[in-house]
Short mmCIF file of C-alpha atoms and ligand atoms in Angstrom, two decimals:
data_model
loop_
_atom_site.label_atom_id
_atom_site.label_comp_id
_atom_site.label_asym_id
_atom_site.label_seq_id
_atom_site.Cartn_x
_atom_site.Cartn_y
_atom_site.Cartn_z
CA MET H 1 -4.79 34.96 -59.14
CA GLN H 2 -6.80 36.81 -56.59
CA ALA H 3 -8.69 34.84 -54.01
CA THR H 4 -12.42 35.08 -54.50
CA PRO H 5 -14.50 35.59 -51.35
CA GLN H 6 -15.52 31.95 -51.75
CA THR H 7 -11.98 30.53 -51.82
CA PHE H 8 -10.99 32.87 -48.97
CA ALA H 9 -13.84 31.45 -46.91
CA ASN H 10 -12.70 27.94 -47.84
CA ARG H 11 -9.20 28.80 -46.70
CA LEU H 12 -10.55 30.08 -43.40
CA VAL H 13 -12.48 26.86 -42.92
CA ALA H 14 -9.36 24.87 -43.76
CA LEU H 15 -7.28 26.98 -41.37
CA GLY H 16 -9.92 26.49 -38.68
CA ALA H 17 -9.85 22.74 -39.27
CA THR H 18 -6.05 22.75 -39.05
CA LEU H 19 -6.18 24.63 -35.77
CA LEU H 20 -8.81 22.25 -34.44
CA LEU H 21 -6.67 19.30 -35.47
CA ALA H 22 -3.65 20.85 -33.78
CA ALA H 23 -5.66 21.44 -30.62
CA ALA H 24 -7.01 17.88 -30.73
CA SER H 25 -3.58 16.33 -31.22
CA HIS H 26 -2.23 18.53 -28.43
CA ALA H 27 -4.98 17.26 -26.15
CA THR H 28 -4.25 13.69 -27.21
CA ALA H 29 -0.56 14.20 -26.55
CA GLN H 30 -1.43 15.40 -23.05
CA GLU H 31 -3.71 12.44 -22.41
CA ARG H 32 -1.18 9.88 -23.55
CA VAL H 33 1.10 10.23 -20.54
CA VAL H 34 0.67 9.40 -16.88
CA ASN H 35 3.21 10.82 -14.44
CA LEU H 36 3.45 8.29 -11.65
CA TYR H 37 5.03 8.85 -8.25
CA SER H 38 5.53 5.35 -6.83
CA ALA H 39 6.73 3.98 -3.51
CA ARG H 40 6.67 0.48 -5.00
CA HIS H 41 10.02 -0.66 -6.34
CA TYR H 42 9.56 -4.16 -7.71
CA GLN H 43 10.82 -5.63 -10.96
CA THR H 44 7.46 -7.11 -11.94
CA ASP H 45 5.88 -3.67 -11.76
CA GLU H 46 7.76 -3.01 -15.04
CA ALA H 47 5.47 -5.54 -16.74
CA LEU H 48 2.48 -3.71 -15.28
CA TYR H 49 3.46 -0.43 -16.90
CA ALA H 50 4.43 -2.04 -20.20
CA ASN H 51 1.09 -3.89 -20.44
CA PHE H 52 -0.84 -0.69 -19.75
CA THR H 53 1.08 1.23 -22.41
CA ARG H 54 0.57 -1.60 -24.90
CA ALA H 55 -3.19 -1.67 -24.25
CA THR H 56 -3.83 2.07 -24.21
CA GLY H 57 -0.89 3.85 -25.86
CA ILE H 58 -0.52 5.86 -22.66
CA ARG H 59 3.08 6.15 -21.53
CA ILE H 60 4.06 5.97 -17.84
CA ASN H 61 6.70 8.40 -16.57
CA ARG H 62 7.80 7.12 -13.21
CA VAL H 63 9.38 8.84 -10.22
CA GLU H 64 10.38 6.47 -7.42
CA ALA H 65 10.79 7.48 -3.79
CA ASP H 66 9.56 6.18 -0.45
CA ASP H 67 6.16 7.15 0.98
CA ALA H 68 7.48 10.04 3.07
CA GLY H 69 9.64 11.32 0.20
CA ILE H 70 6.69 11.32 -2.20
CA LEU H 71 4.42 13.18 0.24
CA ALA H 72 7.13 15.77 0.91
CA ARG H 73 7.74 16.23 -2.80
CA LEU H 74 4.03 16.68 -3.58
CA LYS H 75 3.78 19.31 -0.84
CA ALA H 76 6.82 21.17 -2.10
CA GLU H 77 5.63 21.12 -5.72
CA GLY H 78 2.12 22.30 -4.88
CA SER H 79 -0.13 23.01 -7.86
CA ALA H 80 2.89 22.94 -10.17
CA SER H 81 3.38 19.22 -9.46
CA PRO H 82 3.50 17.10 -12.62
CA ALA H 83 2.22 14.08 -10.65
CA ASP H 84 -0.94 12.37 -11.92
CA VAL H 85 -1.02 9.10 -9.96
CA ILE H 86 0.46 8.37 -6.54
CA LEU H 87 1.21 4.81 -5.36
CA LEU H 88 1.94 4.47 -1.64
CA VAL H 89 2.39 1.34 0.47
CA ASP H 90 0.48 2.01 3.67
CA ALA H 91 -2.96 3.18 4.81
CA ALA H 92 -1.68 5.66 7.43
CA ARG H 93 0.44 7.36 4.76
CA LEU H 94 -2.44 7.46 2.25
CA TRP H 95 -4.62 9.01 4.94
CA ARG H 96 -1.89 11.59 5.63
CA GLY H 97 -1.78 12.52 1.93
CA GLU H 98 -5.55 12.93 1.95
CA GLN H 99 -5.41 15.14 5.08
CA ASP H 100 -2.72 17.28 3.48
CA GLY H 101 -4.96 17.90 0.43
CA LEU H 102 -2.60 16.17 -1.99
CA PHE H 103 -5.21 13.98 -3.73
CA GLN H 104 -8.60 14.42 -5.38
CA PRO H 105 -11.74 12.26 -5.33
CA LEU H 106 -11.57 9.23 -7.56
CA LYS H 107 -14.93 8.55 -9.14
CA SER H 108 -15.08 5.39 -11.22
CA ASP H 109 -17.90 2.85 -11.39
CA LEU H 110 -15.40 0.21 -12.43
CA ILE H 111 -13.13 0.81 -9.40
CA SER H 112 -16.19 0.87 -7.09
CA LYS H 113 -17.20 -2.51 -8.48
CA ARG H 114 -13.75 -4.07 -8.24
CA ILE H 115 -12.29 -2.78 -4.94
CA PRO H 116 -14.32 -3.61 -1.79
CA PRO H 117 -15.47 -0.57 0.26
CA ALA H 118 -13.35 -1.73 3.24
CA LEU H 119 -10.21 -1.25 1.10
CA ARG H 120 -10.98 2.32 -0.03
CA GLY H 121 -10.50 5.73 1.55
CA ALA H 122 -13.45 7.60 3.04
CA ASP H 123 -16.13 8.61 0.52
CA ALA H 124 -18.22 11.72 1.16
CA GLY H 125 -20.17 11.14 -2.06
CA GLN H 126 -17.56 12.32 -4.57
CA GLY H 127 -15.65 9.03 -4.50
CA PRO H 128 -12.74 7.97 -2.26
CA GLN H 129 -9.43 9.84 -2.41
CA TRP H 130 -7.46 6.59 -2.54
CA VAL H 131 -8.06 2.89 -3.15
CA GLY H 132 -6.16 -0.25 -2.19
CA VAL H 133 -4.58 -2.16 -5.07
CA SER H 134 -2.90 -4.96 -3.11
CA THR H 135 -2.99 -6.22 0.48
CA ARG H 136 -0.49 -7.54 3.00
CA ALA H 137 -1.14 -9.10 6.38
CA ARG H 138 0.76 -8.15 9.55
CA VAL H 139 1.66 -11.46 11.17
CA VAL H 140 3.59 -12.80 14.15
CA VAL H 141 6.74 -14.91 13.83
CA TYR H 142 8.21 -16.89 16.70
CA ASP H 143 11.13 -19.08 17.69
CA LYS H 144 9.80 -22.63 17.50
CA THR H 145 12.33 -23.84 20.08
CA VAL H 146 11.06 -21.35 22.70
CA LEU H 147 7.34 -20.79 22.05
CA LYS H 148 4.30 -22.54 20.64
CA ALA H 149 1.92 -20.98 18.12
CA ALA H 150 -0.76 -20.88 20.82
CA ASP H 151 1.49 -18.54 22.89
CA VAL H 152 1.31 -15.83 20.21
CA ASP H 153 -1.90 -16.43 18.24
CA SER H 154 -3.47 -13.05 19.00
CA TYR H 155 -2.22 -9.45 18.98
CA GLU H 156 -3.43 -9.22 22.57
CA LYS H 157 -0.91 -11.87 23.65
CA LEU H 158 1.99 -9.67 22.50
CA ALA H 159 1.37 -7.75 25.73
CA SER H 160 1.15 -10.82 27.96
CA PRO H 161 3.59 -10.97 30.91
CA ALA H 162 4.80 -14.37 29.65
CA LEU H 163 6.54 -12.57 26.75
CA LYS H 164 8.50 -10.13 28.95
CA GLY H 165 11.84 -9.32 27.28
CA LYS H 166 11.03 -11.59 24.32
CA LEU H 167 9.50 -9.28 21.69
CA CYS H 168 11.22 -7.61 18.71
CA ILE H 169 9.37 -5.07 16.57
CA ARG H 170 10.33 -2.13 14.37
CA SER H 171 9.59 1.41 15.56
CA GLY H 172 6.10 1.86 16.98
CA SER H 173 5.79 5.02 14.89
CA HIS H 174 6.49 3.25 11.61
CA PRO H 175 3.36 3.45 9.42
CA TYR H 176 2.99 -0.37 9.35
CA ASN H 177 2.72 -0.35 13.15
CA LEU H 178 0.60 2.82 13.28
CA SER H 179 -1.88 1.02 11.01
CA LEU H 180 -1.79 -2.21 13.04
CA PHE H 181 -2.30 -0.28 16.27
CA GLY H 182 -5.02 1.80 14.58
CA SER H 183 -6.83 -1.42 13.73
CA VAL H 184 -6.58 -2.54 17.38
CA LEU H 185 -7.91 0.88 18.42
CA GLU H 186 -10.91 0.47 16.10
CA ARG H 187 -11.65 -2.96 17.54
CA ARG H 188 -11.03 -2.40 21.23
CA GLY H 189 -11.33 1.30 22.01
CA SER H 190 -8.76 3.74 23.37
CA ALA H 191 -8.45 2.64 27.02
CA GLN H 192 -7.79 -1.03 26.19
CA THR H 193 -5.52 -0.14 23.29
CA GLU H 194 -3.33 2.19 25.33
CA ALA H 195 -3.01 -0.40 28.11
CA TRP H 196 -2.12 -2.99 25.49
CA LEU H 197 0.51 -0.72 23.89
CA LYS H 198 2.06 -0.19 27.31
CA GLY H 199 2.26 -3.96 27.73
CA VAL H 200 3.77 -4.44 24.27
CA ALA H 201 6.40 -1.74 24.92
CA GLY H 202 7.18 -3.40 28.25
CA ASN H 203 7.85 -6.76 26.55
CA LEU H 204 10.56 -5.52 24.17
CA ALA H 205 13.76 -7.54 24.03
CA ARG H 206 15.60 -4.48 22.68
CA ALA H 207 14.89 -0.91 21.62
CA PRO H 208 13.07 -0.93 18.26
CA LYS H 209 15.46 -0.85 15.30
CA GLY H 210 15.58 -1.99 11.67
CA GLY H 211 12.83 -3.18 9.35
CA ASP H 212 10.58 -6.23 9.48
CA THR H 213 13.19 -8.57 7.97
CA ASP H 214 15.62 -7.56 10.73
CA GLN H 215 13.05 -8.67 13.31
CA ILE H 216 12.66 -12.09 11.64
CA ARG H 217 16.45 -12.47 11.60
CA ALA H 218 16.60 -11.52 15.27
CA VAL H 219 14.14 -14.33 16.09
CA ALA H 220 16.21 -16.84 14.12
CA ALA H 221 19.36 -15.60 15.90
CA GLY H 222 17.75 -16.10 19.32
CA GLU H 223 17.84 -12.41 20.20
CA CYS H 224 14.07 -12.45 20.69
CA ALA H 225 11.43 -15.17 20.72
CA VAL H 226 8.64 -13.36 18.93
CA ALA H 227 8.37 -10.55 16.34
CA VAL H 228 5.92 -8.81 14.03
CA THR H 229 6.28 -8.65 10.24
CA ASN H 230 4.34 -8.05 7.05
CA THR H 231 3.73 -11.29 5.18
CA TYR H 232 5.76 -10.35 2.11
CA TYR H 233 9.02 -10.06 4.07
CA PHE H 234 8.61 -13.61 5.34
CA ALA H 235 7.47 -14.84 1.91
CA ARG H 236 10.60 -13.28 0.39
CA LEU H 237 12.78 -15.32 2.75
CA LEU H 238 10.72 -18.46 2.00
CA ARG H 239 11.40 -17.99 -1.72
CA SER H 240 15.06 -17.14 -1.25
CA THR H 241 17.58 -19.41 -2.92
CA ALA H 242 20.23 -18.58 -0.29
CA ALA H 243 20.87 -21.50 2.07
CA ALA H 244 21.25 -19.12 5.03
CA ASP H 245 17.73 -17.77 4.43
CA ARG H 246 16.28 -21.27 4.22
CA ASP H 247 18.00 -22.22 7.52
CA LEU H 248 16.57 -19.04 9.02
CA VAL H 249 12.94 -19.67 8.04
CA ALA H 250 13.21 -23.30 9.19
CA LYS H 251 13.71 -22.05 12.77
CA VAL H 252 10.83 -19.60 12.67
CA GLY H 253 7.08 -20.27 12.92
CA VAL H 254 4.41 -17.95 11.51
CA VAL H 255 1.02 -17.21 13.01
CA PHE H 256 -1.87 -15.25 11.52
CA PRO H 257 -3.14 -13.57 14.72
CA ASP H 258 -6.77 -13.35 15.81
CA GLN H 259 -8.05 -16.18 13.65
CA ALA H 260 -10.51 -17.07 16.41
CA GLY H 261 -11.50 -13.42 16.73
CA ALA H 262 -11.69 -10.40 14.45
CA GLY H 263 -9.10 -11.66 11.94
CA THR H 264 -5.55 -10.65 11.07
CA HIS H 265 -4.78 -6.98 10.37
CA VAL H 266 -4.43 -6.31 6.66
CA ASN H 267 -2.79 -3.19 5.25
CA ILE H 268 -2.77 -2.03 1.63
CA SER H 269 -0.66 -0.52 -1.04
CA GLY H 270 -2.95 1.99 -2.69
CA ALA H 271 -3.36 4.49 -5.51
CA ALA H 272 -4.60 8.07 -5.62
CA VAL H 273 -5.07 10.76 -8.28
CA ALA H 274 -2.91 13.80 -7.52
CA ARG H 275 -4.74 17.02 -6.59
CA SER H 276 -3.41 18.94 -9.58
CA ALA H 277 -3.16 16.06 -12.07
CA LYS H 278 -2.75 17.43 -15.59
CA ASN H 279 -3.71 14.06 -17.13
CA ARG H 280 -6.68 13.22 -14.99
CA ASP H 281 -8.57 10.92 -17.38
CA ALA H 282 -5.44 8.92 -18.12
CA ALA H 283 -4.73 8.77 -14.38
CA VAL H 284 -8.16 7.26 -13.70
CA ALA H 285 -7.71 4.87 -16.63
CA PHE H 286 -4.41 3.70 -15.15
CA ILE H 287 -5.92 3.05 -11.70
CA GLU H 288 -8.83 1.24 -13.37
CA TYR H 289 -6.29 -0.90 -15.18
CA LEU H 290 -4.62 -1.70 -11.83
CA THR H 291 -7.88 -3.38 -10.76
CA SER H 292 -7.93 -5.76 -13.77
CA ASP H 293 -7.24 -9.44 -13.10
CA ASP H 294 -3.90 -9.39 -14.90
CA ALA H 295 -2.68 -6.24 -13.17
CA GLN H 296 -3.85 -7.56 -9.80
CA ARG H 297 -1.78 -10.69 -10.30
CA LEU H 298 1.30 -8.68 -11.28
CA LEU H 299 0.87 -6.27 -8.35
CA ALA H 300 0.49 -9.12 -5.88
CA ASP H 301 3.23 -11.37 -7.25
CA GLY H 302 5.71 -8.52 -7.59
CA ASN H 303 5.96 -8.30 -3.84
CA ASN H 304 4.41 -11.56 -2.58
CA GLU H 305 1.20 -9.73 -1.68
CA TYR H 306 -2.48 -10.55 -2.00
CA PRO H 307 -4.81 -9.08 -4.66
CA ALA H 308 -7.20 -6.37 -3.45
CA VAL H 309 -9.89 -7.53 -5.89
CA PRO H 310 -11.83 -10.49 -4.45
CA GLY H 311 -11.64 -13.74 -6.39
CA VAL H 312 -8.39 -13.00 -8.26
CA ARG H 313 -6.11 -16.01 -7.89
CA THR H 314 -2.34 -15.85 -7.70
CA ASP H 315 0.12 -18.66 -8.10
CA ASN H 316 2.66 -17.90 -5.39
CA PRO H 317 4.30 -20.89 -3.70
CA ALA H 318 5.34 -18.91 -0.60
CA LEU H 319 1.85 -17.55 -0.01
CA ALA H 320 0.41 -21.00 -0.64
CA ALA H 321 2.79 -22.33 2.04
CA LEU H 322 1.58 -19.66 4.49
CA GLY H 323 -1.98 -20.79 3.81
CA ALA H 324 -5.38 -19.12 3.76
CA PHE H 325 -6.40 -16.91 6.65
CA LYS H 326 -9.26 -14.82 7.97
CA ALA H 327 -8.62 -11.11 7.41
CA GLU H 328 -10.04 -8.32 9.55
CA THR H 329 -13.05 -6.39 8.28
CA VAL H 330 -12.16 -3.03 9.89
CA PRO H 331 -12.41 -0.42 7.09
CA ILE H 332 -8.91 0.62 6.06
CA ALA H 333 -10.06 4.27 5.97
CA LYS H 334 -10.66 4.10 9.74
CA VAL H 335 -7.34 2.35 10.31
CA GLY H 336 -5.53 5.13 8.45
CA ALA H 337 -7.43 7.86 10.27
CA ALA H 338 -6.47 6.42 13.67
CA ALA H 339 -2.76 7.13 13.11
CA ALA H 340 -2.68 10.51 14.87
CA GLN H 341 -4.43 9.20 18.00
CA VAL H 342 -2.18 6.12 18.05
CA GLN H 343 0.94 8.30 17.87
CA GLN H 344 -0.21 10.23 20.95
CA MET H 345 -0.68 6.94 22.83
CA LEU H 346 2.79 5.76 21.79
CA ASP H 347 4.28 9.00 23.12
CA ARG H 348 2.44 8.56 26.43
CA VAL H 349 3.53 4.94 26.96
CA GLY H 350 7.08 5.61 25.75
CA PHE H 351 6.95 3.26 22.75
CA LYS H 352 9.47 4.80 20.33
FE1 FE2 O 401 7.52 -2.83 3.33
#
């Protein structure tokens, strides 16, 4: 039977509908994946991703590397990068990614409502290029048999002559320290900060080496009397079931510096949408999900951190033992942006 013009037209319509359907399902297939480059490597983050996929049907493909590795990879991949969302664990590194043009503005009313402005990247009107999703404080630990809390209850005191040859700290150029020093720079200006850094470098018990946990161990071992660490490293030791770790933390006191002043320096782990994200809407949806109460709890508990969203409560015995504290109010965008100037100061004062 020959097709009448009418049935031919019907077939065309049907074909058109089929093509539309195919296009729609192709689009859906593209939207249902988020390619995540993450510098967070915690078991509980698995629950985060699973909950998001369960709620939205969007699958998470994850690539894990450290901050520097992720930034290098994004640069090398350029516009061909499959990355949609980037998770990094420090403000100075997030700022570096922004400077290198690796992210794009993140505009979301929900995220603006949930994450305080002080925990977001700079916003020129298009939205910030990154937002904090959890926070960690940079605290001082000390040998209780040698010092009192009052000897080390401010960052300023780390440069005091009384602590000559007593201080252990990881490399000055490590992003955690660049951010801490950037916060001091924001508070006290360049002349005072550089003089302070010179004093800190002059108090070192040994050349900087290892990570924050190594500094805590060095205090417990008597190699130094005071050290600097992010809260989660100490909390991890507090929650350890190993007897040696419990003996170690029993010898060491913790101080949240500057409680009588501007508050303790707080850094972030934060999220950004990749510059050439192919699944942009899903990427934003994932970061929005990270600001939900449940996700905030998982993000914080996974690494003994604090939620970035105000009012979200966690149930973490180690953080409860450390107690509440006053956090600084310096915008994290300014802290991150200070990294380059801080590095020049470190070079001048010889703080490796
Ligand atoms: Fe860390």
